[in-house]
mmCIF file of C-alpha atoms in Angstrom:
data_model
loop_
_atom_site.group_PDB
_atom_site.id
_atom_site.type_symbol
_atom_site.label_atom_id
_atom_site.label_comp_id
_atom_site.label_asym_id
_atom_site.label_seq_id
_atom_site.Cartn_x
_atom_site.Cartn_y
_atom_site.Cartn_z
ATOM 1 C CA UNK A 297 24.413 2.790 -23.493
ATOM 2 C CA UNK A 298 25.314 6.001 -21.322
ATOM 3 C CA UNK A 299 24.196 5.548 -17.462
ATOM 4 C CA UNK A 300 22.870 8.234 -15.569
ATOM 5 C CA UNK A 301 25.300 11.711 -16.197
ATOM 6 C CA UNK A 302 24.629 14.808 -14.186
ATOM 7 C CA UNK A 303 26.196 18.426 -14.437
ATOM 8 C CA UNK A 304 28.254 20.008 -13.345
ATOM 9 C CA UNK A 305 30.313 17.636 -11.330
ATOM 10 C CA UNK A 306 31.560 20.476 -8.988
ATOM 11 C CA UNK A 307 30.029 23.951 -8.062
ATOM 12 C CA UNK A 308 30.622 26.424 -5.548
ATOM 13 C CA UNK A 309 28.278 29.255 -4.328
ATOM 14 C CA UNK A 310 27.715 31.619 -1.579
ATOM 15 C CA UNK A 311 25.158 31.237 1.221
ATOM 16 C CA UNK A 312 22.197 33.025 0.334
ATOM 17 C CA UNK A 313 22.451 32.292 -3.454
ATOM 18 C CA UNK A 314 20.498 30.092 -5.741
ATOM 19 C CA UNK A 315 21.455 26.495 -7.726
ATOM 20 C CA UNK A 316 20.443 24.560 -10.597
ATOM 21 C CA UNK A 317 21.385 20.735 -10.822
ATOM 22 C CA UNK A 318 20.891 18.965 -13.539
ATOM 23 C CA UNK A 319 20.516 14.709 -14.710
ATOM 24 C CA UNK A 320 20.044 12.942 -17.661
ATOM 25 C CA UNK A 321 18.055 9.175 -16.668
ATOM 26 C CA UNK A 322 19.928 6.059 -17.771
ATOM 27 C CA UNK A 323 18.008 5.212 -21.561
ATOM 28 C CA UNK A 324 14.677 4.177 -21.294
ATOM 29 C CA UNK A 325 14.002 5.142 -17.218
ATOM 30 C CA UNK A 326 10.297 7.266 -16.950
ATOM 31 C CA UNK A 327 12.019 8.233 -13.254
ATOM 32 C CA UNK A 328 14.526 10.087 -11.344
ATOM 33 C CA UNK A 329 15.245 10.453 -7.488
ATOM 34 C CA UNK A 330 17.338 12.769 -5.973
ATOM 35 C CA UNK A 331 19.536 11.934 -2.852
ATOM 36 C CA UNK A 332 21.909 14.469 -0.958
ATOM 37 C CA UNK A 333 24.437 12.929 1.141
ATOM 38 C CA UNK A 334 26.281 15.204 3.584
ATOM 39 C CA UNK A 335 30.308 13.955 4.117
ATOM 40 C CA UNK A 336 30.364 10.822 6.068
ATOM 41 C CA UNK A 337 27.030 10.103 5.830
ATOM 42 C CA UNK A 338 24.809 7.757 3.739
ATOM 43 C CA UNK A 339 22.498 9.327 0.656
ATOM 44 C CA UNK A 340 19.278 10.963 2.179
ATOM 45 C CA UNK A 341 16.235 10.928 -0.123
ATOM 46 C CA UNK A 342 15.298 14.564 -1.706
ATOM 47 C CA UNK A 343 11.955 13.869 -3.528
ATOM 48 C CA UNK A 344 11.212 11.411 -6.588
ATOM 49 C CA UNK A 345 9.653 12.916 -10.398
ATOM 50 C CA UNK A 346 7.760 10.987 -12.485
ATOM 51 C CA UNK A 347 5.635 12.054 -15.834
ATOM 52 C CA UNK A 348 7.142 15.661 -14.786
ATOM 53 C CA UNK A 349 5.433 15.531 -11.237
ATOM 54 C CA UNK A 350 6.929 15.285 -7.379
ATOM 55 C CA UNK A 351 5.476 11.919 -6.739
ATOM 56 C CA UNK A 352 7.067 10.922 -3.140
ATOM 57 C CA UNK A 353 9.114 13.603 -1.135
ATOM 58 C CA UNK A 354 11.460 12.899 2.092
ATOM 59 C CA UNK A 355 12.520 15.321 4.744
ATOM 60 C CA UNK A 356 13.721 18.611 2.823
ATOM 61 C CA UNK A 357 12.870 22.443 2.909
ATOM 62 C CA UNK A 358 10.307 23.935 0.155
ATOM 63 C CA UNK A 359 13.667 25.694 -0.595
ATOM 64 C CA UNK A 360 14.538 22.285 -2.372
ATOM 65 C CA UNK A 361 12.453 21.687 -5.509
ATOM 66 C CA UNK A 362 12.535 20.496 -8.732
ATOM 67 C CA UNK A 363 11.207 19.797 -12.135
ATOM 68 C CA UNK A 364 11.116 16.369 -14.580
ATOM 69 C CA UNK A 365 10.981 17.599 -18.463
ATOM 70 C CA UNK A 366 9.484 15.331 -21.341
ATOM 71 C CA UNK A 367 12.745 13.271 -22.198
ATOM 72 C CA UNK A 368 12.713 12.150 -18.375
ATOM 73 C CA UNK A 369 15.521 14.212 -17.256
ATOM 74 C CA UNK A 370 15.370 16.503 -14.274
ATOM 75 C CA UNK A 371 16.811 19.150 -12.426
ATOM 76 C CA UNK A 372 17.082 19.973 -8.766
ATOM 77 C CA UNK A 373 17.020 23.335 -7.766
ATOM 78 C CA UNK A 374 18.107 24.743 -4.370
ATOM 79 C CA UNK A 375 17.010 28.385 -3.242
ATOM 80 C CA UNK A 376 18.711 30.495 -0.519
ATOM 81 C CA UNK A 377 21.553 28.448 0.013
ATOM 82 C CA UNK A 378 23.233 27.385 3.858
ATOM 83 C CA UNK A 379 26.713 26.382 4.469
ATOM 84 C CA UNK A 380 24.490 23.256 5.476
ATOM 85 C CA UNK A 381 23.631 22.245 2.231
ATOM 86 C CA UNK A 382 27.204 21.620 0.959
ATOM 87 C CA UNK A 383 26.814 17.876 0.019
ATOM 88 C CA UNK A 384 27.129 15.162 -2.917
ATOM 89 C CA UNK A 385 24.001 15.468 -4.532
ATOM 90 C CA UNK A 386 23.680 12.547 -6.436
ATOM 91 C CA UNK A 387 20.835 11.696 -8.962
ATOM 92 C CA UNK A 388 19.515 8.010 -9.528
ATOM 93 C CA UNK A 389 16.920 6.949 -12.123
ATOM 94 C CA UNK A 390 14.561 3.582 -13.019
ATOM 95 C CA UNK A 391 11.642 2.290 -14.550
ATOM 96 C CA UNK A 392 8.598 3.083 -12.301
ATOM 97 C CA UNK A 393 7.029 -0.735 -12.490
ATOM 98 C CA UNK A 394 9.835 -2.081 -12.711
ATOM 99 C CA UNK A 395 10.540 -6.018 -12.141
ATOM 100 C CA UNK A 396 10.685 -6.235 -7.508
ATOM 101 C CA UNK A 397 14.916 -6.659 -8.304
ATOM 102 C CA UNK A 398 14.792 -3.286 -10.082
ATOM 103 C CA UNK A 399 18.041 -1.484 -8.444
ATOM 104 C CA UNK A 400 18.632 2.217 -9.153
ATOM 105 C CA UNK A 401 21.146 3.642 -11.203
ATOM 106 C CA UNK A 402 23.118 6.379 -9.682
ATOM 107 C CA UNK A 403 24.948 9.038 -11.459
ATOM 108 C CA UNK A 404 28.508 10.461 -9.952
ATOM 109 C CA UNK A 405 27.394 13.547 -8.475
ATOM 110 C CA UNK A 406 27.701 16.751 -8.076
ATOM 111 C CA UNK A 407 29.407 17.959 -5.597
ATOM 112 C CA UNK A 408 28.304 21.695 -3.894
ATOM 113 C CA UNK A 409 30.251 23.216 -1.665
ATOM 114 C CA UNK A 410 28.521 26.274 0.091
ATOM 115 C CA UNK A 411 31.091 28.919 1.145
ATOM 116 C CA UNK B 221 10.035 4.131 10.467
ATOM 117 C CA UNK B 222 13.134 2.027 8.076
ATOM 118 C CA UNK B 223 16.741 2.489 9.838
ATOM 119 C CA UNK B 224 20.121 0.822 8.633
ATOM 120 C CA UNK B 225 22.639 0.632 10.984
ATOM 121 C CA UNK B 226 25.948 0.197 9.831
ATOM 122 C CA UNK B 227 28.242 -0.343 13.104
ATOM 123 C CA UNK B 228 31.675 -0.771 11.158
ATOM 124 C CA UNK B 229 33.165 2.938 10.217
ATOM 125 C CA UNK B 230 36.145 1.004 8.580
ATOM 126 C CA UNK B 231 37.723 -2.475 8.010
ATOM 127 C CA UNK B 232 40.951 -4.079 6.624
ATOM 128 C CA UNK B 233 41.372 -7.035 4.973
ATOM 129 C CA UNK B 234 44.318 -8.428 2.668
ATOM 130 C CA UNK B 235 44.337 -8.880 -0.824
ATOM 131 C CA UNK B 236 42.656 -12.627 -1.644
ATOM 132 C CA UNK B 237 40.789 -12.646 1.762
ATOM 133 C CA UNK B 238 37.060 -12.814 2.731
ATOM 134 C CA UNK B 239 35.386 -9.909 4.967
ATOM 135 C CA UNK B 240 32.048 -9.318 6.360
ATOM 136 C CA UNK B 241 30.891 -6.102 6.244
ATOM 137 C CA UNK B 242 27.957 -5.381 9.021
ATOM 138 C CA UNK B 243 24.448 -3.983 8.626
ATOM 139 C CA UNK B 244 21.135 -4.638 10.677
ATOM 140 C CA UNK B 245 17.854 -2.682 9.759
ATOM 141 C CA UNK B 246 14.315 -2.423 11.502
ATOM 142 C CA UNK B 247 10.688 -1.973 9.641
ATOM 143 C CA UNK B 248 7.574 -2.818 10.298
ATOM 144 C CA UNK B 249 7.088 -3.993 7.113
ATOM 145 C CA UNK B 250 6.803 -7.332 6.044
ATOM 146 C CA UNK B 251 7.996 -6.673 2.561
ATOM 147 C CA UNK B 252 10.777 -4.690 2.006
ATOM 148 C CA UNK B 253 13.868 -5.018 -0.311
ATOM 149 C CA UNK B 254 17.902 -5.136 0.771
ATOM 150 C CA UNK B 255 20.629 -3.362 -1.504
ATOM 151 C CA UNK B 256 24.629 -3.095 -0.877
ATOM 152 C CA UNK B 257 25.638 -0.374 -2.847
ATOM 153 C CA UNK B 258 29.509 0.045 -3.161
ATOM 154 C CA UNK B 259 30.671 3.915 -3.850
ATOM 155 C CA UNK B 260 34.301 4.424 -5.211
ATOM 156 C CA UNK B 261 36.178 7.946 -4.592
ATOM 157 C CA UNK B 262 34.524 8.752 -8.107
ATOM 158 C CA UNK B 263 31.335 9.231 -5.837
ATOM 159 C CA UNK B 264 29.083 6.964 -7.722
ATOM 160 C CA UNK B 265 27.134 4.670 -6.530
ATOM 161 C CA UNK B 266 27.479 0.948 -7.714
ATOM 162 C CA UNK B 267 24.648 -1.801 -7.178
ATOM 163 C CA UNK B 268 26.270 -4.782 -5.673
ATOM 164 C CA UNK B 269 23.276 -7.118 -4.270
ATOM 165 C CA UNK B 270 19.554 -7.735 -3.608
ATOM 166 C CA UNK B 271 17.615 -9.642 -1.259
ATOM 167 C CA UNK B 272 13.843 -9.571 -0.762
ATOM 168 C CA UNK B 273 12.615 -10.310 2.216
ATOM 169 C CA UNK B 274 10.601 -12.806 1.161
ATOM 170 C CA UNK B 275 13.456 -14.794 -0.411
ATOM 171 C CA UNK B 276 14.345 -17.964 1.070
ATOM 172 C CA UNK B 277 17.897 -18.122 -0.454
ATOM 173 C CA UNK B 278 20.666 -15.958 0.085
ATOM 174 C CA UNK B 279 21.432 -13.639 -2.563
ATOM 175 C CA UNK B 280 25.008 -14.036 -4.293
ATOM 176 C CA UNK B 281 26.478 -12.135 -7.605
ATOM 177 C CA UNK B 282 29.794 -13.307 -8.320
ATOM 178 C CA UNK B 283 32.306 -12.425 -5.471
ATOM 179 C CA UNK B 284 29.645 -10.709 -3.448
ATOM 180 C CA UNK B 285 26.665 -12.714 -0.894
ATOM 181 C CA UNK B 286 24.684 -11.359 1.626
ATOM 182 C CA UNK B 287 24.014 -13.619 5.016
ATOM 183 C CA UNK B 288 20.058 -12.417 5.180
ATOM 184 C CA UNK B 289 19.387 -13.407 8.365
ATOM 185 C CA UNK B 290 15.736 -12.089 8.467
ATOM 186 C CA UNK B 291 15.238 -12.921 12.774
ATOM 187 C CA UNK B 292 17.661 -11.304 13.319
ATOM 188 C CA UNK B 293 17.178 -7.881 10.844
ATOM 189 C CA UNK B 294 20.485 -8.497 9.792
ATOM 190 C CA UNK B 295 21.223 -8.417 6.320
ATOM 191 C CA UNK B 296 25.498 -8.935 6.203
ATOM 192 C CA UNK B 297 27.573 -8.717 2.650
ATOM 193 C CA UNK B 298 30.823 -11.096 2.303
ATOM 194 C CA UNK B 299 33.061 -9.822 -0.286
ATOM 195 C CA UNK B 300 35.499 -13.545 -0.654
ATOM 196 C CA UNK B 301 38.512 -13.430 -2.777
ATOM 197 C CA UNK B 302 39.306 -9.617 -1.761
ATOM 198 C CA UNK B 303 40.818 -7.213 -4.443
ATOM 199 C CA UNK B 304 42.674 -3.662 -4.461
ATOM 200 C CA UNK B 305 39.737 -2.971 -6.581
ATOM 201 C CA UNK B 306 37.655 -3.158 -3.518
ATOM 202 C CA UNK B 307 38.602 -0.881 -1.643
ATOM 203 C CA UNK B 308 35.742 1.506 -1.354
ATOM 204 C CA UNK B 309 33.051 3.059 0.874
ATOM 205 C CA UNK B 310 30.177 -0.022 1.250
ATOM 206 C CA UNK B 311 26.766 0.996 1.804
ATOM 207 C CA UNK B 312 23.671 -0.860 2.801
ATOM 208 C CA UNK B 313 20.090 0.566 1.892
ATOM 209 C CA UNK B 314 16.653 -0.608 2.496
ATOM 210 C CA UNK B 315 13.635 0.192 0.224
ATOM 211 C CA UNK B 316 9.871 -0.632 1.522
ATOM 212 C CA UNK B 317 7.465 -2.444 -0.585
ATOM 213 C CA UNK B 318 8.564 -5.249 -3.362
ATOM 214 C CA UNK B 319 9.272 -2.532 -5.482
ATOM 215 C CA UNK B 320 6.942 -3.873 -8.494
ATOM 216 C CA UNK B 321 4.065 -1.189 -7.309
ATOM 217 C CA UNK B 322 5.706 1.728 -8.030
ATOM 218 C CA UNK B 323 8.062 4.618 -6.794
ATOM 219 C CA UNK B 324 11.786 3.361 -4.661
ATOM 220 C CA UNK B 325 12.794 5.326 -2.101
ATOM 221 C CA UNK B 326 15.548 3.832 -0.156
ATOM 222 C CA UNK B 327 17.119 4.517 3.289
ATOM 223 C CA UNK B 328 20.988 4.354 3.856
ATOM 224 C CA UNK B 329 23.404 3.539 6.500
ATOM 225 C CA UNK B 330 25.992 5.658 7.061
ATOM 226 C CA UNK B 331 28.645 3.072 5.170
ATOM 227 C CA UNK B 332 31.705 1.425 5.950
ATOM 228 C CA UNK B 333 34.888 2.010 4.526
ATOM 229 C CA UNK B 334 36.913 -1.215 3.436
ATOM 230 C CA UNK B 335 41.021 -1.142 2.586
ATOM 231 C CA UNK B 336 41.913 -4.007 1.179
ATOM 232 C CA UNK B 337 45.837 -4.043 1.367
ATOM 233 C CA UNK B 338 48.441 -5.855 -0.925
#
């Protein structure tokens, strides 16, 4: 049973360009979050997609959005990129209702490094 | 709003000892959920523990407990029988609601890192 697998692991870009992340939901999880977590720091909430819509966002720039396709998996995208947005960005995916103990399932990453 | 506070930026212990690793949170909530997440150099992040606030025992999974003392907003994991293995960043998290109503979000500390030497 394959867990949660985003690509690509690494990527580097230019300030000013554009990204595309990408996550495939452990088997059988309807949702995915997105966290970004700058070095040092702990995870920070990006926005959560369920039945292909932004269901709960936290504190990010309209420049952050995303999309959930039919098979559950999702993509984050990230337009006009800052050196501040160089960061893990790691993807984690559940069952909505899930049972109260239901933990989330992260993926390993992918790291972005904005040069 | 939820905050974790993790105060310990690092800790040592040896190899077959126990160690404590710090968090306290604050909500408003009455019902709210308590995760230690461990997260190797590999960058993911592994589920260690749970512990609802509404639990009246302390959680434990294997090698892993967490001291819930709910007073106090202090929610501590003990790691007993330490291994090289466990040597790792340690993060606690804190998600609002039961989490049987619908979408998680959860907060982070900032982590602790724990070497666990030979």
């Amino acid at each position: 049973d394959a867990g949660v697998t985003q690509s690509p692991t690494h990527l580097i870009k230019t300030r000013g360009q554009q990204v595309t992340l990408r996550c495939s939901p452990k088997s059988g999880h309807d949702t995915v979050s997105w966290y970004q977590q700058a070095l040092g720091q702990g995870p920070q909430f990006i926005f959560q997609y369920y039945e292909e819509e932004e269901r709960q966002r936290g504190n990010f720039p309209d420049r952050f959005s995303g999309h959930q396709f039919p098979n559950y998996s999702s993509e984050l995208n990230v337009n006009a990129l800052l050196l501040g947005d160089s960061a893990l960005y790691l993807c984690a995916s559940s069952f909505l209702l899930g049972q109260r103990k239901e933990k989330l399932f992260f993926g390993s990453g992918t790291q972005l490094s904005v040069l | 709003a939820q905050k974790i506070t993790q105060t310990q930026p690092g800790m040592f212990v040896q190899e077959k000892e126990a160690v404590t690793l710090d968090c306290t949170y604050d909500t408003s909530d009455q019902s709210y959920g308590l995760f230690w997440y461990k997260q190797p150099s590999s960058g993911e992040m592994i589920f260690l523990i749970y512990q609802g606030s509404y639990d009246e025992q302390n959680a434990t999974e294997g090698r892993y407990s967490l001291n819930f003392q709910k007073a106090r907003k202090s929610a501590n994991l003990v790691i007993s029988a330490s291994q090289l293995g466990d040597s790792a960043m340690y993060f606690c998290a804190m998600r609002e609601g039961q989490g049987n109503t619908g979408f998680q979000k959860l907060v982070f500390g900032t982590g602790t890192r724990l070497l666990v030497s030979p």
